[in-house]
Coordinates of N, CA and C in Angstrom, one line a residue:
X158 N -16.4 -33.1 -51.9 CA -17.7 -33.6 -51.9 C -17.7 -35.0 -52.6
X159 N -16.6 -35.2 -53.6 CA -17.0 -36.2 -54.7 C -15.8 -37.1 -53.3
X160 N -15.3 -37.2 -52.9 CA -14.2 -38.2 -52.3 C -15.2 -38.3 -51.0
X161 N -16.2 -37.5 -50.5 CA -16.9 -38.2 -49.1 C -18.5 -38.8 -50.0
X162 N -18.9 -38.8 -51.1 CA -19.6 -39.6 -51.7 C -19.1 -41.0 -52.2
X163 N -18.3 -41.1 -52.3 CA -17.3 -41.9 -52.4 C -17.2 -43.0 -51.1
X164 N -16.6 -42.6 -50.3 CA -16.7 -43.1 -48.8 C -17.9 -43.7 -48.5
X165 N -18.8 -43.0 -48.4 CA -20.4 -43.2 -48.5 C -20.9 -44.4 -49.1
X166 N -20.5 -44.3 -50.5 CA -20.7 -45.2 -51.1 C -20.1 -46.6 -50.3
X167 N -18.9 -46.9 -50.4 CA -17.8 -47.9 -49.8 C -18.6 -48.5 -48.7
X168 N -19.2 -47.6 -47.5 CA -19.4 -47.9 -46.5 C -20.7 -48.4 -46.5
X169 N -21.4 -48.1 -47.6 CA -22.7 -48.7 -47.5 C -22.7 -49.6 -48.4
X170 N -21.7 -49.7 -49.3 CA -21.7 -51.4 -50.0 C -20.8 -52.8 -48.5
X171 N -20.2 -52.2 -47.5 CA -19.9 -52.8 -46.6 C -20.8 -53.4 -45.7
X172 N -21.7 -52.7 -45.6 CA -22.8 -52.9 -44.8 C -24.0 -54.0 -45.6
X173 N -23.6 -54.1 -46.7 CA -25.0 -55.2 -47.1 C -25.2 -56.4 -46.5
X174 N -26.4 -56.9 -46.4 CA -26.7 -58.2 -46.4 C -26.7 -58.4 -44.8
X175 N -27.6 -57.5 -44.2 CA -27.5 -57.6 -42.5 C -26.1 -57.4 -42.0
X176 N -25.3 -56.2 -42.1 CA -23.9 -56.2 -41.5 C -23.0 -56.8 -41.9
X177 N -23.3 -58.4 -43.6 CA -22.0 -59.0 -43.6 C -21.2 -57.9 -44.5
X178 N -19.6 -57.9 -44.3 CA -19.1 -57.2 -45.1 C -18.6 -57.4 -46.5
X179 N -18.7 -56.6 -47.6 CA -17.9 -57.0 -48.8 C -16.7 -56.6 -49.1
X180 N -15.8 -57.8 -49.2 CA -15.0 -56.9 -49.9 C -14.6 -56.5 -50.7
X181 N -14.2 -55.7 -51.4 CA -13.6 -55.1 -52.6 C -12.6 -55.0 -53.2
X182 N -12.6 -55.8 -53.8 CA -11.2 -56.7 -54.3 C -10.5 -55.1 -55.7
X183 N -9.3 -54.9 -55.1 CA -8.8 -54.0 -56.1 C -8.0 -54.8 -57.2
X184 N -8.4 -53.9 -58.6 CA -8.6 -54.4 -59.9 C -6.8 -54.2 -60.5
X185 N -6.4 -53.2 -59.3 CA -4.7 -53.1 -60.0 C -4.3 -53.1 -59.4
X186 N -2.8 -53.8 -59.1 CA -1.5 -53.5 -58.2 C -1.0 -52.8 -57.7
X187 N -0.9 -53.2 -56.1 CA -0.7 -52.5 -55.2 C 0.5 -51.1 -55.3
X188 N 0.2 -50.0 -55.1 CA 1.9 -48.9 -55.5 C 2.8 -49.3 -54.5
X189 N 3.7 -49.7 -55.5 CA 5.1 -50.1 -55.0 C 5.4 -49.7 -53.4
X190 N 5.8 -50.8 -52.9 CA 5.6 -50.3 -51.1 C 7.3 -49.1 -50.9
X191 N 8.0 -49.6 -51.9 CA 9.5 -48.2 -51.5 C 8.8 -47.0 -51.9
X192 N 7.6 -47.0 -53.2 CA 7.5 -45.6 -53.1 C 6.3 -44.8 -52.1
X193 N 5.5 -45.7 -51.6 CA 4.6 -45.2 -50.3 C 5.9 -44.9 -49.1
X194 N 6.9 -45.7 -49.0 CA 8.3 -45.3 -47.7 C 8.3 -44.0 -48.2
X195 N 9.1 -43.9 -49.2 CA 9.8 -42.6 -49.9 C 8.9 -41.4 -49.8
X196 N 7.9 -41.3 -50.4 CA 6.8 -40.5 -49.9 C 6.6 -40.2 -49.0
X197 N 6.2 -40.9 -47.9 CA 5.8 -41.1 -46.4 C 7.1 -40.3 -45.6
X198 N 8.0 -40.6 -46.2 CA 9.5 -40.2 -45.4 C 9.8 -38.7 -45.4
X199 N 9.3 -38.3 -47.0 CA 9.5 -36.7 -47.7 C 8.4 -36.1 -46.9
X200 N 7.2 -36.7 -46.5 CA 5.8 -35.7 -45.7 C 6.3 -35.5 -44.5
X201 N 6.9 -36.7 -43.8 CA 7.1 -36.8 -42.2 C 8.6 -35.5 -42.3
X202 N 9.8 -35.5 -43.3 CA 10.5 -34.8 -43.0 C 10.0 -33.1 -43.3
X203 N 9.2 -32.8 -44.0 CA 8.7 -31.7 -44.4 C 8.4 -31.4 -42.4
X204 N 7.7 -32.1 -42.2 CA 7.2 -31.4 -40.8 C 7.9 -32.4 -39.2
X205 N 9.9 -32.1 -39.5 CA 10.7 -32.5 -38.9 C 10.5 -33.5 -37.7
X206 N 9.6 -34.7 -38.5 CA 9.6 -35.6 -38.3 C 10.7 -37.0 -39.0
X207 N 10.7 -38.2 -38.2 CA 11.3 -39.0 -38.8 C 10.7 -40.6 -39.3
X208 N 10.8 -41.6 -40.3 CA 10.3 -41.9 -40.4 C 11.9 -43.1 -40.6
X209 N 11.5 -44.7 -39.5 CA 12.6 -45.9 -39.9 C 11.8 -46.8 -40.3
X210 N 12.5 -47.4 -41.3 CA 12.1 -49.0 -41.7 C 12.9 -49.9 -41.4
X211 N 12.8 -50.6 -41.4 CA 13.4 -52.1 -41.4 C 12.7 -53.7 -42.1
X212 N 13.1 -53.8 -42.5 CA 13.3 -55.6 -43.1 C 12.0 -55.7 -44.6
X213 N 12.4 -54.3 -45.0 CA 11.4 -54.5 -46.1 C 11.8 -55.7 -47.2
X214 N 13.0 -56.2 -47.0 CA 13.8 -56.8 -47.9 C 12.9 -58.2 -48.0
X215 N 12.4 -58.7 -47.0 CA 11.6 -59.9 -46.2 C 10.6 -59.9 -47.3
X216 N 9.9 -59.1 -47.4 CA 8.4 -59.2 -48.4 C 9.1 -60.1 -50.1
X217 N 10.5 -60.0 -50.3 CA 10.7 -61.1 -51.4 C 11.1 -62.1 -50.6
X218 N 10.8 -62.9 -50.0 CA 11.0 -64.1 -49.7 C 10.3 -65.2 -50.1
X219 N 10.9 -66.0 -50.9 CA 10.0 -67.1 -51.7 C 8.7 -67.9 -50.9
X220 N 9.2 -68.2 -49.8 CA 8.1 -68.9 -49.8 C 6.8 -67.7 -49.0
X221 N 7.2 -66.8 -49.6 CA 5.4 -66.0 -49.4 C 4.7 -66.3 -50.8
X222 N 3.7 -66.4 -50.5 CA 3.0 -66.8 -51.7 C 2.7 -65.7 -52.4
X223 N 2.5 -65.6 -53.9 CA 2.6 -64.2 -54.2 C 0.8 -63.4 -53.8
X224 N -0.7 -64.1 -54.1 CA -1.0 -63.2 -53.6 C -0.9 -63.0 -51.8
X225 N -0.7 -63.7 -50.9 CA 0.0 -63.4 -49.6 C 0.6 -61.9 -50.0
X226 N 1.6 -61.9 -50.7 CA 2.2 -61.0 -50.8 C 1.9 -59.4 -50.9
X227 N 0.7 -59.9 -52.2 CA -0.1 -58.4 -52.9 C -1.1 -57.7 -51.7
X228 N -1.4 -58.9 -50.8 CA -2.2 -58.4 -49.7 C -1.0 -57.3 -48.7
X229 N -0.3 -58.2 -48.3 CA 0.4 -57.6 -47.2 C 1.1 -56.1 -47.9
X230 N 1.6 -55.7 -49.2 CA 1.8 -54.7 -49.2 C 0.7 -54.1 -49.6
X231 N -0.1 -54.6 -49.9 CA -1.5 -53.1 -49.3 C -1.7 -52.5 -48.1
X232 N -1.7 -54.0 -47.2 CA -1.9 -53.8 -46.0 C -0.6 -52.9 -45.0
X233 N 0.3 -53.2 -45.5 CA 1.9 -52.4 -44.8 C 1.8 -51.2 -45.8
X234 N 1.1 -50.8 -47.1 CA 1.2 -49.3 -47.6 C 0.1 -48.6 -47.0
X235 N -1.1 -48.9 -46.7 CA -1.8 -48.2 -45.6 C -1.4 -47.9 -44.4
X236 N -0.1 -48.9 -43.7 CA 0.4 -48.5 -42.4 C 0.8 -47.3 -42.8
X237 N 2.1 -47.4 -43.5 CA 2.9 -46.3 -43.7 C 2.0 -44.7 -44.2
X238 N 1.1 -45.3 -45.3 CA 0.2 -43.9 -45.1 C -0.3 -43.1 -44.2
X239 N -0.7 -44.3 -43.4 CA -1.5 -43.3 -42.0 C -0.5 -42.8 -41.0
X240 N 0.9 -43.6 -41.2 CA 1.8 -43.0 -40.4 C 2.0 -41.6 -41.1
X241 N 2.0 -41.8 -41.9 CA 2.6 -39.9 -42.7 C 1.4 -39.0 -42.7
X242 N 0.7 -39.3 -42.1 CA -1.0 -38.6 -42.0 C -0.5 -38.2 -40.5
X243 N -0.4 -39.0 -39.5 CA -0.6 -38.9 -37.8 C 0.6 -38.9 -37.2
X244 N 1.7 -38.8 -37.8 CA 2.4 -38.5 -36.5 C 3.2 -37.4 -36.4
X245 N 3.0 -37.3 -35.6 CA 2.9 -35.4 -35.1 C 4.7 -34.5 -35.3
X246 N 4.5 -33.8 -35.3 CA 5.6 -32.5 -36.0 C 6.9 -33.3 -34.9
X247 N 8.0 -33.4 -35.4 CA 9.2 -33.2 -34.6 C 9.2 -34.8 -34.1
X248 N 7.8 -35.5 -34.8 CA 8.0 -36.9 -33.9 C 8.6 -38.1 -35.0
X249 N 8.6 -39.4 -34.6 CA 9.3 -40.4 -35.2 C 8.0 -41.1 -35.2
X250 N 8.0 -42.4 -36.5 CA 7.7 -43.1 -37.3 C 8.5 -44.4 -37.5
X251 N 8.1 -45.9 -37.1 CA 8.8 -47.0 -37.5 C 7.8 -48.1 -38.2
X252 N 8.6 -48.6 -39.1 CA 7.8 -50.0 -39.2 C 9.2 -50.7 -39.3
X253 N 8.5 -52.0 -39.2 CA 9.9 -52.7 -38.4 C 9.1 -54.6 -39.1
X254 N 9.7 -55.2 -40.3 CA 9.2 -56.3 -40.4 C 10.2 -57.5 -40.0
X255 N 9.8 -58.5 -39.7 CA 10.2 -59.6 -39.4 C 9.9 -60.6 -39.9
X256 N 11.1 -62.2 -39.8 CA 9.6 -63.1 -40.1 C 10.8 -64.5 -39.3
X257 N 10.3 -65.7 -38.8 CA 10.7 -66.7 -38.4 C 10.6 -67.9 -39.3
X258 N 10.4 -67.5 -40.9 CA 10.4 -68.4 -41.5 C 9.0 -69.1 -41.9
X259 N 8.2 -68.9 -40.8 CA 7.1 -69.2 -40.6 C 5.7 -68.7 -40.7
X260 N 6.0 -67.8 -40.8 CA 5.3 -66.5 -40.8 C 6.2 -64.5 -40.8
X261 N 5.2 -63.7 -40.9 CA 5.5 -62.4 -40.8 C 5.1 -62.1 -39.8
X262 N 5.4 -60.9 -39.6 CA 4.7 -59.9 -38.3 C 5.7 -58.3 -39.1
X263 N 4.6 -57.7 -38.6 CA 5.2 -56.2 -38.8 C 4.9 -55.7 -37.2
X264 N 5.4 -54.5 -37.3 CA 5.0 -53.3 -36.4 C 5.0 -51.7 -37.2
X265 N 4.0 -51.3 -36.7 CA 4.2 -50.0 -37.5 C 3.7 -48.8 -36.0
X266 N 5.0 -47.9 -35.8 CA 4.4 -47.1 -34.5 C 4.4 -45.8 -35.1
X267 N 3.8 -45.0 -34.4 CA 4.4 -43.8 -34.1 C 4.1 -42.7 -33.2
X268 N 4.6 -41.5 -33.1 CA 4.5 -40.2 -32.1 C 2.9 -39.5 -32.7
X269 N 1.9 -39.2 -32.2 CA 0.7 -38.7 -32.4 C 0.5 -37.8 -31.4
X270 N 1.5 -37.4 -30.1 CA 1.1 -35.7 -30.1 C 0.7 -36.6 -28.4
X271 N 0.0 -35.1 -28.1 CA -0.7 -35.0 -26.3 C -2.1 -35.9 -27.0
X272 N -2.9 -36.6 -25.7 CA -3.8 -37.3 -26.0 C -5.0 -35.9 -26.4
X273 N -5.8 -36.6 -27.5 CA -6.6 -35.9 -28.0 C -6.4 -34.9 -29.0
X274 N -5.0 -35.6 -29.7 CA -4.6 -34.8 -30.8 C -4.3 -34.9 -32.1
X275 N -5.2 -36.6 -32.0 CA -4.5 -37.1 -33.1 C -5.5 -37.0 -34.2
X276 N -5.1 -36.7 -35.4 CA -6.1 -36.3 -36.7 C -4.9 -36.1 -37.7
X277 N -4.9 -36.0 -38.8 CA -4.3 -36.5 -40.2 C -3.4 -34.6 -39.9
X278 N -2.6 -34.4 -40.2 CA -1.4 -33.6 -39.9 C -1.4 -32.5 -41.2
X279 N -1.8 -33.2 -42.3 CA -2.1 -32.9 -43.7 C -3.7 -33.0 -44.0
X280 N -4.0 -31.5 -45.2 CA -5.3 -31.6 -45.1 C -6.6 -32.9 -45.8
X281 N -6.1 -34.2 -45.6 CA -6.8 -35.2 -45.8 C -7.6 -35.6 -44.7
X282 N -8.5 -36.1 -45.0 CA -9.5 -36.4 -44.0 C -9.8 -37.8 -44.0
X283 N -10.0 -38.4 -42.9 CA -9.8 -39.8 -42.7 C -11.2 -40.7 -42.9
X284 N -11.0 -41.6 -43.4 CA -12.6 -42.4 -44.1 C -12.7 -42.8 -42.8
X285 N -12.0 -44.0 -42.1 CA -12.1 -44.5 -41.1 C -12.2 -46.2 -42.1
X286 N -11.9 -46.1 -43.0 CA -12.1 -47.4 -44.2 C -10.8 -48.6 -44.2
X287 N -9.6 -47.3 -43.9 CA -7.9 -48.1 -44.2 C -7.5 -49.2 -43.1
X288 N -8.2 -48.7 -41.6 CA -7.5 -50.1 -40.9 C -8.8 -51.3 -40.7
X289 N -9.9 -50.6 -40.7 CA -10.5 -52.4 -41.1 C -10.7 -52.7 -42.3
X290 N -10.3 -52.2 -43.2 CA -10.0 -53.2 -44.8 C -8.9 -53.4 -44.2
X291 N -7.2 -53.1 -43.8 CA -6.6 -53.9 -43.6 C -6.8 -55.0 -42.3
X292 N -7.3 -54.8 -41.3 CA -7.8 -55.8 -41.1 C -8.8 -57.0 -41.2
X293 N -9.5 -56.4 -42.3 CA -10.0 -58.0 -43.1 C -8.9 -58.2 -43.8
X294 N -8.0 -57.7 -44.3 CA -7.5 -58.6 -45.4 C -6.3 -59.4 -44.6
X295 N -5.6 -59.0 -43.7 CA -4.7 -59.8 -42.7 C -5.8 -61.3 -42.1
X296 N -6.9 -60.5 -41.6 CA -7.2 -61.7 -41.3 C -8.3 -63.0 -42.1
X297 N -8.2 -62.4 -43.4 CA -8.6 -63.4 -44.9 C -7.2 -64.2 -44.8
X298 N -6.2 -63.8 -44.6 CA -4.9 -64.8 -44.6 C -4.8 -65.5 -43.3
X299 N -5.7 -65.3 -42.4 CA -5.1 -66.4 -41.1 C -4.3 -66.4 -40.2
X300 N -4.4 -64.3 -40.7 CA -3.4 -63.6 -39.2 C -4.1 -62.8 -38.5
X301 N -3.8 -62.1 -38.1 CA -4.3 -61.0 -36.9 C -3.7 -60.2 -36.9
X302 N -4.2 -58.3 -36.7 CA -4.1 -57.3 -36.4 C -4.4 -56.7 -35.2
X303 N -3.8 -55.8 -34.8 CA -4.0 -55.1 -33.6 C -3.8 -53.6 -33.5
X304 N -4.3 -53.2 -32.8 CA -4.2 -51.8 -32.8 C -4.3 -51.1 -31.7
X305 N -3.6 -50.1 -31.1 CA -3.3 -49.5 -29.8 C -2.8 -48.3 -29.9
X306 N -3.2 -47.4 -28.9 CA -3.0 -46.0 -28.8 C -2.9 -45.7 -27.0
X307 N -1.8 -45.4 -26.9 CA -1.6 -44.9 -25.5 C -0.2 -44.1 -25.4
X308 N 0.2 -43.0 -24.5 CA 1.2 -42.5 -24.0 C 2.0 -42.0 -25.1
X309 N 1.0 -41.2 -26.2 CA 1.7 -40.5 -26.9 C 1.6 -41.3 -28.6
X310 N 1.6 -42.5 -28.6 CA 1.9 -43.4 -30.1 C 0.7 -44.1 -29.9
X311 N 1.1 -44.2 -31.3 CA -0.3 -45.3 -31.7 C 0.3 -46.5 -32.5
X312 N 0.3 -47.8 -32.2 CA 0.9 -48.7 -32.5 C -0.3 -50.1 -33.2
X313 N 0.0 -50.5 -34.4 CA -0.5 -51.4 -35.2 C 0.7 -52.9 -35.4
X314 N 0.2 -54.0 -34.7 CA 0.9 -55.2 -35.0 C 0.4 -56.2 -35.8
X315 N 1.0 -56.4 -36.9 CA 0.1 -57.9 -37.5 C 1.2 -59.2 -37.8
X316 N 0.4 -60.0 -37.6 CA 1.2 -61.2 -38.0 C 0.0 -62.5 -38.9
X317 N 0.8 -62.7 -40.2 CA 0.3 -63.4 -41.5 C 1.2 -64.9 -41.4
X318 N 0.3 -65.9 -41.3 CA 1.7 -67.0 -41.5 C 1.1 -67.1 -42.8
X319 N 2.4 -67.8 -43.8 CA 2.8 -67.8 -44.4 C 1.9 -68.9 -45.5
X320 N 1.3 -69.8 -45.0 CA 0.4 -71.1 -45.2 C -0.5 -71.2 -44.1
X321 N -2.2 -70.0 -44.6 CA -3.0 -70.5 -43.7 C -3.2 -71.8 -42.8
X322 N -3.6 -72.4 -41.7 CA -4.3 -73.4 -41.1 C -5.4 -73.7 -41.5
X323 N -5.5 -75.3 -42.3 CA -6.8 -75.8 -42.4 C -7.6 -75.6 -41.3

């Protein structure tokens, strides 16, 4: 009861001011994005699933700016959350980062079952809060997110350059 008054709350301070949204700027540091992997990896293998990463190494690269930074692993530790929430028994899990120097992009996929099956795997319950706060905050930086669900996976792409466009 106290975690969907909660929600409630969130969602009605989002809603102020005719629909504009607020956001809500968190007051402490993001949890370490290896220990949301590590986590996320131990839930997915509990229910013989698998879960790959790649290019986490990229998020120290100097010229990200550090808060650029604090954003994107919130935004890439919600991926991985909801991957360890949705994807379904026996299935696989990827995030996969990149960057051209110029920017980032992630990918985060995974196996979610026959259509009409997708709901958190574990008994948590979904706000519906995690992918448009990470979608404002990707695109407070001057990137874009995406999000897709077809033929089994559900697939989230964003890409952050590196130094907004005046």
């Amino acid at each position: 009861a106290a975690v969907e008054q909660m929600r409630h709350a969130l969602r009605a301070m989002s809603d102020i001011r005719g629909g504009e949204r607020l956001d809500i700027e968190a007051t402490s540091a993001p949890r370490p994005l290896e220990e949301v992997v590590t986590d996320a990896a131990a839930a997915l293998r509990h229910r013989g699933a698998h879960l790959e990463v790649e290019g986490l190494e990229l998020l120290g690269m100097p010229t990200i700016l550090p808060g650029v930074r604090l954003q994107l692993l919130r935004v890439l530790g919600e991926l991985v959350t909801n991957m360890s929430k949705y994807t379904a028994p026996q299935g696989r899990a990827r995030l996969v980062i990149e960057s051209d120097g110029r920017s980032l992009e992630a990918m985060a996929s995974n196996d979610i079952g026959a259509p009409g099956t997708v709901r958190p795997t574990y008994g948590a319950f979904s706000s519906g809060l995690g992918l448009e706060g990470a979608r404002r905050r990707v695109e407070s930086l001057g990137g874009s997110l995406s999000v897709s669900q077809g033929e089994g996976r559900w697939t989230t792409i964003l890409s952050v350059p590196f130094q907004a466009v005046p």
